PDB file of C-alpha atoms in Angstrom:
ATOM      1  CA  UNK A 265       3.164  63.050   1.610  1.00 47.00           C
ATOM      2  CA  UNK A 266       1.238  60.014   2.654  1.00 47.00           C
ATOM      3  CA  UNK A 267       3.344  57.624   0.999  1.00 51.00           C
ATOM      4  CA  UNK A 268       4.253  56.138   4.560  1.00 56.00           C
ATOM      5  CA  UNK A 269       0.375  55.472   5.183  1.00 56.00           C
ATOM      6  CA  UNK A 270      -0.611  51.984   5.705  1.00 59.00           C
ATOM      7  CA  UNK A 271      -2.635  51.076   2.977  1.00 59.00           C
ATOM      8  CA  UNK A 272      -5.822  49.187   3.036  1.00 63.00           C
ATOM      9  CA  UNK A 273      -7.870  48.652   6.123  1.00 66.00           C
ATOM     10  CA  UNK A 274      -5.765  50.182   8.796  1.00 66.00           C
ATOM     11  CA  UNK A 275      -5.561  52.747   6.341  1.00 64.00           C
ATOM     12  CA  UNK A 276      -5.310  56.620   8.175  1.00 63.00           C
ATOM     13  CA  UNK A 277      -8.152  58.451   6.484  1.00 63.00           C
ATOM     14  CA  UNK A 278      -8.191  61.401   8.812  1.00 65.00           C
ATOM     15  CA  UNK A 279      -5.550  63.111  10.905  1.00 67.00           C
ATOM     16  CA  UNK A 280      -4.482  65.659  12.212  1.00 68.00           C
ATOM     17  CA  UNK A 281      -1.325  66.162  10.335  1.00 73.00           C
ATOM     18  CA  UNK A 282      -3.060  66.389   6.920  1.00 78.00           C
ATOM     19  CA  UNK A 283      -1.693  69.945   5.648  1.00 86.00           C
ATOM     20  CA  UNK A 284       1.380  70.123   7.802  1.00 89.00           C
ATOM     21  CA  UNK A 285       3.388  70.157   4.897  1.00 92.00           C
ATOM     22  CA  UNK A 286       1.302  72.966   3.373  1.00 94.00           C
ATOM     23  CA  UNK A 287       1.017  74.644   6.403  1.00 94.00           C
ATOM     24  CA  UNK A 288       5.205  74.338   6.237  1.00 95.00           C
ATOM     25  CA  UNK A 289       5.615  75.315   2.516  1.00 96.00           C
ATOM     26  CA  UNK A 290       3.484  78.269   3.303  1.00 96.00           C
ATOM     27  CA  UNK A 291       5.614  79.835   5.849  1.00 97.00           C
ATOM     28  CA  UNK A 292       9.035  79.167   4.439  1.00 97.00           C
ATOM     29  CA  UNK A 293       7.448  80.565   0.828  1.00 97.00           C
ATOM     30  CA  UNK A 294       6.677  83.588   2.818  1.00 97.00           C
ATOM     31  CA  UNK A 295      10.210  84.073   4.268  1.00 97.00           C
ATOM     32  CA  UNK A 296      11.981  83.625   1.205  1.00 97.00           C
ATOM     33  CA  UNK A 297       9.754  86.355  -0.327  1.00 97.00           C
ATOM     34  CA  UNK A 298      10.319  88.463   3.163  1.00 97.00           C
ATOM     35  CA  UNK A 299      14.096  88.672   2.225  1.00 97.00           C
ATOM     36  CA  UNK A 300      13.126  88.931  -1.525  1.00 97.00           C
ATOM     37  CA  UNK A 301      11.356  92.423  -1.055  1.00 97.00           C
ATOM     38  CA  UNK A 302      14.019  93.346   1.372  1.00 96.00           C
ATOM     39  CA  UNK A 303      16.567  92.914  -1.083  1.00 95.00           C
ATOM     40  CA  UNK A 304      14.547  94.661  -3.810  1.00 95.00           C
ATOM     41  CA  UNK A 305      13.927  97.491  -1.186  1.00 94.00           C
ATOM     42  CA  UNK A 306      17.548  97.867  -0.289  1.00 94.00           C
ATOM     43  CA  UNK A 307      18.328  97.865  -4.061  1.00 93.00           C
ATOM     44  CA  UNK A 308      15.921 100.746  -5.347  1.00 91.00           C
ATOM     45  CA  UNK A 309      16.797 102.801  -2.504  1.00 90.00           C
ATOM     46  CA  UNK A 310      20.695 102.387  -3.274  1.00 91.00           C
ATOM     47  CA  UNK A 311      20.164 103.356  -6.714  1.00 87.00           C
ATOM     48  CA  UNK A 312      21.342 106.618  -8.210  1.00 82.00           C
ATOM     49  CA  UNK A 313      18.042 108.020  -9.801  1.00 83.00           C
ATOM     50  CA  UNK A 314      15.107 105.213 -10.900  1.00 85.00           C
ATOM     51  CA  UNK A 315      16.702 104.615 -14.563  1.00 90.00           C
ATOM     52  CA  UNK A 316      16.496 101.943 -16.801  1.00 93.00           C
ATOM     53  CA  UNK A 317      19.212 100.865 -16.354  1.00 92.00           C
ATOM     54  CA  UNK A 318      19.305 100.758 -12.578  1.00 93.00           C
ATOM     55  CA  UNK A 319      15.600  99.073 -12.715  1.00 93.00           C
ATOM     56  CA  UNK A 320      17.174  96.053 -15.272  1.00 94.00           C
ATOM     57  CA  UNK A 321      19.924  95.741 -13.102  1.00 93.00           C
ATOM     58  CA  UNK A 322      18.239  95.123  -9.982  1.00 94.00           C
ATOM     59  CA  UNK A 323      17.306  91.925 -11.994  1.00 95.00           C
ATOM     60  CA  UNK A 324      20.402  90.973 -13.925  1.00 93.00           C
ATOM     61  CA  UNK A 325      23.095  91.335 -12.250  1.00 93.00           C
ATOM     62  CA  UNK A 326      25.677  89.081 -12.566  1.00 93.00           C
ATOM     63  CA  UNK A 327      27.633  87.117  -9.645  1.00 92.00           C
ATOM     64  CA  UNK A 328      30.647  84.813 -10.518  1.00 92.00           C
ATOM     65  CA  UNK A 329      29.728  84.929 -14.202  1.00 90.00           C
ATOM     66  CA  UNK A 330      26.743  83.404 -12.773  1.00 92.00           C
ATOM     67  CA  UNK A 331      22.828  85.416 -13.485  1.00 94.00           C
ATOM     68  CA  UNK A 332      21.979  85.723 -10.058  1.00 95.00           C
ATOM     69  CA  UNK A 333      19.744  88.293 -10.230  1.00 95.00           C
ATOM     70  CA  UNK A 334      17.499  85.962 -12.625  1.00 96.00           C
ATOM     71  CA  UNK A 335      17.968  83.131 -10.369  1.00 96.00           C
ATOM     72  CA  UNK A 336      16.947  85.253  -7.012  1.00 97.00           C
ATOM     73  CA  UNK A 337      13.696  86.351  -8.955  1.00 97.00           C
ATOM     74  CA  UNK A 338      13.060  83.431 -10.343  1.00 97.00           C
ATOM     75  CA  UNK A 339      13.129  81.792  -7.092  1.00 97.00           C
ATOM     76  CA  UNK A 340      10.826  84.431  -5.102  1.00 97.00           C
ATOM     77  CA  UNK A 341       8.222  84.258  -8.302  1.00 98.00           C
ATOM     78  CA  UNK A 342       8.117  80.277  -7.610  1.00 98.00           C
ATOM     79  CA  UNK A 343       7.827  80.910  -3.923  1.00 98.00           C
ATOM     80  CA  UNK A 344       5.069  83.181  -4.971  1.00 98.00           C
ATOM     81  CA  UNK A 345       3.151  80.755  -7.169  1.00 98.00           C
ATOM     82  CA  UNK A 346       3.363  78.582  -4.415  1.00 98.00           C
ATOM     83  CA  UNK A 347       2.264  80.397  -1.335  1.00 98.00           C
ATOM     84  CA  UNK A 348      -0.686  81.720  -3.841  1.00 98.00           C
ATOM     85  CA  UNK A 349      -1.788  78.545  -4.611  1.00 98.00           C
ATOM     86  CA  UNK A 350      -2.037  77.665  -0.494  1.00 97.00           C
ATOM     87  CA  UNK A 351      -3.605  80.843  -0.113  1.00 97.00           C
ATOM     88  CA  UNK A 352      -6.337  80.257  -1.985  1.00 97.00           C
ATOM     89  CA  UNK A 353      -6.524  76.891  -1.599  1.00 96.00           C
ATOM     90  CA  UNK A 354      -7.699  77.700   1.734  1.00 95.00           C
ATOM     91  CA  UNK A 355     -10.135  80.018   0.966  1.00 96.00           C
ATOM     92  CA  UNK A 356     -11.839  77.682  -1.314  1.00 96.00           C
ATOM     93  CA  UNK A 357     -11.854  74.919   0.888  1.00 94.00           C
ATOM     94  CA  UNK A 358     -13.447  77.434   3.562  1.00 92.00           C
ATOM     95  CA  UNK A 359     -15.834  79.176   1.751  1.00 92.00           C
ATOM     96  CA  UNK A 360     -16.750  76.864  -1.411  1.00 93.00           C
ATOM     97  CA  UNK A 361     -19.003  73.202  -0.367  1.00 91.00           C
ATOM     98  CA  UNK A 362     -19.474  71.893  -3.441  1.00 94.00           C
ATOM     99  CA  UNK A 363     -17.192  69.498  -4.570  1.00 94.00           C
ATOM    100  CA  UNK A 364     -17.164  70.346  -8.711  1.00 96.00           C
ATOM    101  CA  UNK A 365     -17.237  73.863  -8.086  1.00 97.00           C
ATOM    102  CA  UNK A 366     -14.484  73.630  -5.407  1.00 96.00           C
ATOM    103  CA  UNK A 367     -12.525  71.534  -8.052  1.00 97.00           C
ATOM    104  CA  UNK A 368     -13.247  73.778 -10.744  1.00 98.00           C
ATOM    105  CA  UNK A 369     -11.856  76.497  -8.975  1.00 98.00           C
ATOM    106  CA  UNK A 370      -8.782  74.884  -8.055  1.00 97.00           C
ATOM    107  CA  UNK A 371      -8.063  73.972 -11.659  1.00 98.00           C
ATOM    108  CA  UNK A 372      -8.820  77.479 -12.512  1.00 97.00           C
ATOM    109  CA  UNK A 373      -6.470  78.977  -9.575  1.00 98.00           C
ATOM    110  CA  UNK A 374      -3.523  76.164 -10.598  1.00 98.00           C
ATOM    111  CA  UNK A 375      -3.793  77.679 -14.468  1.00 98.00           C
ATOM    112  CA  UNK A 376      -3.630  81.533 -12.870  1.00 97.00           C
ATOM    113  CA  UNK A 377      -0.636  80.866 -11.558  1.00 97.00           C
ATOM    114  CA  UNK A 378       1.278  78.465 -13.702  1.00 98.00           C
ATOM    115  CA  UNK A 379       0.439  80.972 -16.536  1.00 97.00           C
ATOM    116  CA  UNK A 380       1.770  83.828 -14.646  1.00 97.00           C
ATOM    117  CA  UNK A 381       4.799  82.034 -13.624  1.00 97.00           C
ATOM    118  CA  UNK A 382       5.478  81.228 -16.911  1.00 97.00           C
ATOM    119  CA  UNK A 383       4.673  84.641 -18.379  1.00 96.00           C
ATOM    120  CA  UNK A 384       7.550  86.027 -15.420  1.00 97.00           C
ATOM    121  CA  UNK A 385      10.112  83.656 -16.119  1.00 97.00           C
ATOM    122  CA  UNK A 386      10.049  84.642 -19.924  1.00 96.00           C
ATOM    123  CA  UNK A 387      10.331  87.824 -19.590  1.00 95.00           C
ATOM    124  CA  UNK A 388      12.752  87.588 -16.775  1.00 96.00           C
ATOM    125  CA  UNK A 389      14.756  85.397 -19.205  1.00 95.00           C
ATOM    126  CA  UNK A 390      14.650  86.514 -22.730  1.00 88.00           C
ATOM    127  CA  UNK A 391      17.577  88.246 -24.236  1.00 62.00           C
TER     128      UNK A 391
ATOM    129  CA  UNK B 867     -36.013  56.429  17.548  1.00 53.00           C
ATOM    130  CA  UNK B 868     -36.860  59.363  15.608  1.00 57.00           C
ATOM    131  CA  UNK B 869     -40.852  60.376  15.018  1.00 59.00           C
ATOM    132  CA  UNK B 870     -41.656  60.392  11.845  1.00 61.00           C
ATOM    133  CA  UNK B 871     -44.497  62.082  12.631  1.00 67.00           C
ATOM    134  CA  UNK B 872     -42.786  64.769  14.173  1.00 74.00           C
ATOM    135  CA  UNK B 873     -42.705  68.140  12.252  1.00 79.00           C
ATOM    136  CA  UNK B 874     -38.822  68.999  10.816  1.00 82.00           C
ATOM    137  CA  UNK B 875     -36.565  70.528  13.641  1.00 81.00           C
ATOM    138  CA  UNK B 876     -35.517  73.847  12.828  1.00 78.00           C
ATOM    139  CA  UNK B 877     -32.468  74.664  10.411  1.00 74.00           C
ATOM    140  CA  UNK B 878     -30.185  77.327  11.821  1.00 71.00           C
ATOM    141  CA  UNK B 879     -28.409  78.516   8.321  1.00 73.00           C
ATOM    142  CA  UNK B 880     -25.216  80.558   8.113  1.00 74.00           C
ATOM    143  CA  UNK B 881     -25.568  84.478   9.294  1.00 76.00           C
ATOM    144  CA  UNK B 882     -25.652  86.622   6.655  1.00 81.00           C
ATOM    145  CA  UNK B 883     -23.272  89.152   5.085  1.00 81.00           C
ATOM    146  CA  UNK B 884     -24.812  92.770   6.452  1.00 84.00           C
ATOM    147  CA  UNK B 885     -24.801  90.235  10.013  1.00 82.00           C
ATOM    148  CA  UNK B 886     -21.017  89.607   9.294  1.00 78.00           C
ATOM    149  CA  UNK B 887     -20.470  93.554   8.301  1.00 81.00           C
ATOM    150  CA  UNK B 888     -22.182  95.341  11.377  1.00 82.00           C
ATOM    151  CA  UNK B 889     -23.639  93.291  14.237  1.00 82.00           C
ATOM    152  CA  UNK B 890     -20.485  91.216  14.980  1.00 82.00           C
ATOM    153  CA  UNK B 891     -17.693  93.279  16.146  1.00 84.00           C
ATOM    154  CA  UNK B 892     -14.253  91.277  15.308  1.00 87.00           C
ATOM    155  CA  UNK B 893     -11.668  91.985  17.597  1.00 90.00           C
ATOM    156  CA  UNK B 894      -8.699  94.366  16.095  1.00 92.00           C
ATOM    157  CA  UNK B 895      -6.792  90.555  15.233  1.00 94.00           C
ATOM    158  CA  UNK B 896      -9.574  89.133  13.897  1.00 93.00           C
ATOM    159  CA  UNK B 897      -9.836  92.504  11.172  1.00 94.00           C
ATOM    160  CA  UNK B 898      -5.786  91.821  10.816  1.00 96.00           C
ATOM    161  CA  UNK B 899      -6.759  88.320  10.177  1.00 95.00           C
ATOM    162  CA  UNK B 900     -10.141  88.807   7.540  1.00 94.00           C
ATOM    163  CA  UNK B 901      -7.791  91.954   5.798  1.00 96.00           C
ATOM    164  CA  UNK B 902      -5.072  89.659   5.292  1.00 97.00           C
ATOM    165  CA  UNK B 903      -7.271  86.728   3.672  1.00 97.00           C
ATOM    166  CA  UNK B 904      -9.148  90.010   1.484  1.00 97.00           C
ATOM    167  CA  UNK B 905      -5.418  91.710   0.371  1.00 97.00           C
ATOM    168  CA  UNK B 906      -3.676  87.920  -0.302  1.00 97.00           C
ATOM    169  CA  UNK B 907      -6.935  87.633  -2.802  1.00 97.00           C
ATOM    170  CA  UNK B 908      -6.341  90.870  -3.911  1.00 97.00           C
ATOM    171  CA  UNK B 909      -3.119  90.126  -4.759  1.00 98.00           C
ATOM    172  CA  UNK B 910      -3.568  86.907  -6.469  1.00 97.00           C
ATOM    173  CA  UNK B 911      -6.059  88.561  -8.681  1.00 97.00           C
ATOM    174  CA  UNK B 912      -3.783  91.546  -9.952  1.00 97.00           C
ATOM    175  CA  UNK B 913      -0.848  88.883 -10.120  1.00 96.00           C
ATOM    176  CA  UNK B 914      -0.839  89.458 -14.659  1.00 95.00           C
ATOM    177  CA  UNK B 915      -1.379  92.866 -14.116  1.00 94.00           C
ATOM    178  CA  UNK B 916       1.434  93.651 -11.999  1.00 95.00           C
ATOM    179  CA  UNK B 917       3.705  91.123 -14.240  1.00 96.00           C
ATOM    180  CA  UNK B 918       2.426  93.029 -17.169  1.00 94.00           C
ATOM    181  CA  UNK B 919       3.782  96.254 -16.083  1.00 94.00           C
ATOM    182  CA  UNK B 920       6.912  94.739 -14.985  1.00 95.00           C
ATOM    183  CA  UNK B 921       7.012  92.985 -18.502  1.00 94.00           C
ATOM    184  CA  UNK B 922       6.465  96.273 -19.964  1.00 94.00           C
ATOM    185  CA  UNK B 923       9.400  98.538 -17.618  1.00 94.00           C
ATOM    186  CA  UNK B 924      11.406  95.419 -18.013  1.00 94.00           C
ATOM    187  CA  UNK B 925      11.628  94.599 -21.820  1.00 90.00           C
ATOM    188  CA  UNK B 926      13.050  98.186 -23.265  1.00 91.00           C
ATOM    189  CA  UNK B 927      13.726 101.811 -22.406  1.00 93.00           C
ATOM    190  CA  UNK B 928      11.135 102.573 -24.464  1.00 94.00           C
ATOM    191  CA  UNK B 929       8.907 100.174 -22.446  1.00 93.00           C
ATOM    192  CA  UNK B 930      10.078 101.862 -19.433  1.00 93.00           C
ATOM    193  CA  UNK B 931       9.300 105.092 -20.553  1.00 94.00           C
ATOM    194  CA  UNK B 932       6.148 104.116 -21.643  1.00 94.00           C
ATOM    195  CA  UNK B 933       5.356 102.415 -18.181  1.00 92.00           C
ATOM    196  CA  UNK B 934       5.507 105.666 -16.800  1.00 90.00           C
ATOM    197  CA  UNK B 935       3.482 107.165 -18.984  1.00 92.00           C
ATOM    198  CA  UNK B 936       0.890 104.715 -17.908  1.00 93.00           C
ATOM    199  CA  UNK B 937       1.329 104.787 -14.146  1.00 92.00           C
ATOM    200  CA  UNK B 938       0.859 108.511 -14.609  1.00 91.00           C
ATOM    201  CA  UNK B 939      -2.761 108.244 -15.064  1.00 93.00           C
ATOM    202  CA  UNK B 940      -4.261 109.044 -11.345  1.00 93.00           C
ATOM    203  CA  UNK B 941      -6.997 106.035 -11.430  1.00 94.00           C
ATOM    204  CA  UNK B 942      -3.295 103.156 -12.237  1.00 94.00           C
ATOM    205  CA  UNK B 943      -2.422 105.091  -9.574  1.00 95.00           C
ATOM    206  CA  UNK B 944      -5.488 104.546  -7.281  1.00 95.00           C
ATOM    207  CA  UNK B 945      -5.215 101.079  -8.349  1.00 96.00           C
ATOM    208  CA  UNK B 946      -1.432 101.073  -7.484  1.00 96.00           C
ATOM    209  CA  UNK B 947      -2.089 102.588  -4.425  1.00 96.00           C
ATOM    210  CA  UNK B 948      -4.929  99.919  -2.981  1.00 97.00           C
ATOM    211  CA  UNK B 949      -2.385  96.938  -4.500  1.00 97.00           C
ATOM    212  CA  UNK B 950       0.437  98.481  -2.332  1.00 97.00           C
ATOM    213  CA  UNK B 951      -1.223  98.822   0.813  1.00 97.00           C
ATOM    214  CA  UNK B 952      -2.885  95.072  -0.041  1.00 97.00           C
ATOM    215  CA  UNK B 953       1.113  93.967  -0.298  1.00 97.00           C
ATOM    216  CA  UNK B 954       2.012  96.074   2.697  1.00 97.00           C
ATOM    217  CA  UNK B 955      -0.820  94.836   4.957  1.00 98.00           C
ATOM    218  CA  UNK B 956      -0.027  91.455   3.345  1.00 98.00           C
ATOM    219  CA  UNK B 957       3.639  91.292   4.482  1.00 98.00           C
ATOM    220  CA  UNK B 958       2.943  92.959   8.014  1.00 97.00           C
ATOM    221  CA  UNK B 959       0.519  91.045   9.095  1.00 97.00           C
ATOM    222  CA  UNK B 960       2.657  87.383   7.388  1.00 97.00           C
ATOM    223  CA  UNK B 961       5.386  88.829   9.900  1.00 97.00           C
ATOM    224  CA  UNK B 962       3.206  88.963  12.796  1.00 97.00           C
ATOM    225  CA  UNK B 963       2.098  85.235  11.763  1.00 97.00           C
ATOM    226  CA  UNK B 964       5.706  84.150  11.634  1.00 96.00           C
ATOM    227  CA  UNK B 965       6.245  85.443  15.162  1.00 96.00           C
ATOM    228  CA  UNK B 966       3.070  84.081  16.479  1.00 96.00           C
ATOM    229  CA  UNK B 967       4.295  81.042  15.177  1.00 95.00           C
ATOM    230  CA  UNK B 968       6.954  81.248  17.877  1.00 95.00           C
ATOM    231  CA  UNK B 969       4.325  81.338  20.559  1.00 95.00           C
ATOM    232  CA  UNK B 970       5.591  85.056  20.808  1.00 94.00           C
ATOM    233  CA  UNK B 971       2.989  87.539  21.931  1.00 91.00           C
ATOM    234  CA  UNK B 972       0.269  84.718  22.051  1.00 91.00           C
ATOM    235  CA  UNK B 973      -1.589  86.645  25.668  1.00 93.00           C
ATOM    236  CA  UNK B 974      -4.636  88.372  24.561  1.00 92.00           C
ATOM    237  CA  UNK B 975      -3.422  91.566  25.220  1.00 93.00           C
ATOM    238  CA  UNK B 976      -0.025  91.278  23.104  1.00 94.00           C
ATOM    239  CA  UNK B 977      -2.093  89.679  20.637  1.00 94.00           C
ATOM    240  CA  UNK B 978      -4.215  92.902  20.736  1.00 94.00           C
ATOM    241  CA  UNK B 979      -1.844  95.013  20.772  1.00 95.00           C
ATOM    242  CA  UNK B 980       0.560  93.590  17.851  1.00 96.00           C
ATOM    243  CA  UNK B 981      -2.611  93.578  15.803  1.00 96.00           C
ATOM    244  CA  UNK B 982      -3.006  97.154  15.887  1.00 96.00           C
ATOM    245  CA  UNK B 983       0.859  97.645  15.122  1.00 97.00           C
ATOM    246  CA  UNK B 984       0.162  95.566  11.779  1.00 97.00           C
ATOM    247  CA  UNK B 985      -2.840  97.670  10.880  1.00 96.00           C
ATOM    248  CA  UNK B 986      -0.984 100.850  11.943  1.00 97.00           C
ATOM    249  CA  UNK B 987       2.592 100.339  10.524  1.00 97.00           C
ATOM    250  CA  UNK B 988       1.080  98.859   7.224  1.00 97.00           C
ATOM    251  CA  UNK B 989      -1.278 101.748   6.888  1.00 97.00           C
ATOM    252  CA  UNK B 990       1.648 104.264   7.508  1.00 97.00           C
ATOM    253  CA  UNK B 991       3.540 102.639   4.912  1.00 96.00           C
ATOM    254  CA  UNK B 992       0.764 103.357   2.661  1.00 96.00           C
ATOM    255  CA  UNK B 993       1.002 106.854   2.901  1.00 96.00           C
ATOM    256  CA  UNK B 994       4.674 107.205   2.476  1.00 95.00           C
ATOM    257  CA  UNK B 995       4.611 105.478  -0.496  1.00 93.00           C
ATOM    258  CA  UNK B 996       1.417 107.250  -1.832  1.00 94.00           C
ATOM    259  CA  UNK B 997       3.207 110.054  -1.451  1.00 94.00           C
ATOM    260  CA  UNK B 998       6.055 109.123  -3.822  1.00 90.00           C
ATOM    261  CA  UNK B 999       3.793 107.940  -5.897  1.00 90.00           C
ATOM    262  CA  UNK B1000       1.783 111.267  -6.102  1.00 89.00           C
ATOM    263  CA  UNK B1001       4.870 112.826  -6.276  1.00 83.00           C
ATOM    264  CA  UNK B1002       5.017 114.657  -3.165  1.00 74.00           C
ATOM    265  CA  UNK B1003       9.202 114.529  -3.094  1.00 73.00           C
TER     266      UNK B1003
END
């Protein structure tokens, strides 16, 4: 983000637009997953009896030859990951001082997600 | 400038939780606000849980099948129950956000007011889906 900084000693070391692009990411994360849930919601309560089938569908289905319903999860998993990761960010950065333990947790929260994300998308994917 | 000699000023440390719990009275947006924080962690938390049961309703009709086996057990359902409200309370309250955003409803009493719709609707919600889950229809 601060690639456009000047570097050196008119350097900006504190401003307030640090986390405006968070702050950004964080709200259009949430929208996409607004219409996600919509979607889903629309789609369970359109389907004749909860099958199997039905369920699989909802995540499947095929547009064009193309696997949109892979791609439309796969995208509100990523906004997911993504608004998670701001989330709780934040509440580290509020609540936890130290700076190891801070970064600790962070590394820890990063690994949560990625290796949920990854978990999804496999499953979502496979056969 | 400063006295050494002088005896160390007094340290005023951060109140304490049972402070935080019953002598400070948060306005109803201010609950909104802390319950949102509390059900976004609660959330993140059950994130390979949730995936799990998807993984296993996802993979096989016998994995369905057996998914529903296991969210017929009343304490996944208890469980179930708390996660859904947290994703509920979650997504009201992000919509209220989203609008407040827009500098709509920003007076104190809209503000008020909105934050009791959030905690009303989402709880509402809650029971309309507990009761599908607990198989009341």
């Amino acid at each position: 983000m601060a690639s456009t900084e000047k570097i050196g000693p008119k350097r900006l070391v504190v401003g307030a637009h640090y986390g405006t692009f968070e702050f950004i990411a964080q709200r259009i994360t949430a929208i996409i997953m607004a219409i996600y849930t919509v979607i889903l919601l629309i789609g369970v309560l359109t389907m004749s009896g909860f099958t199997y089938e039905g369920w699989r569908n909802l995540f499947t289905f095929t547009c064009l030859m193309m696997p949109l319903g892979q791609v439309l999860a796969s995208l509100a998993m990523i906004s997911l990951a993504w608004h998670a990761w701001i989330g709780v960010r934040d509440i580290w950065m509020d609540y936890v001082k130290p700076v190891g333990v801070r970064l600790f947790l962070m590394v820890l929260t990063i690994l949560w997600l990625v290796g949920s994300l990854v978990y999804f998308i496999n499953i979502l994917w496979r056969n | 400038m400063s006295d050494p000699a002088q005896k160390p000023r007094p340290q005023f440390k951060n109140i304490s939780v049972p402070e935080i719990l019953f002598a400070y009275r948060l306005p109803l947006a201010g609950k909104v606000s802390i319950l949102h924080r509390a059900s976004g962690a609660l959330l993140f938390l059950a994130l390979p849980i949730l995936i799990g049961l998807f993984a296993m309703s996802f993979s096989s009709a016998a994995g369905f099948t057996a998914m529903s086996a296991v969210v017929g057990f009343p304490i996944v359902k208890i469980i179930l129950l708390i996660l859904i409200w947290g994703y509920l309370h979650h997504f009201c309250a992000g919509i209220r956000y989203l609008v407040l955003d827009l500098h709509i409803g920003m007076d104190k009493q809209s503000a008020q007011k909105t934050a009791g719709v959030v905690l009303g609707v989402s709880l509402a919600l809650t029971l309309v889906f507990g009761l599908k889950l607990f198989g009341a229809w």
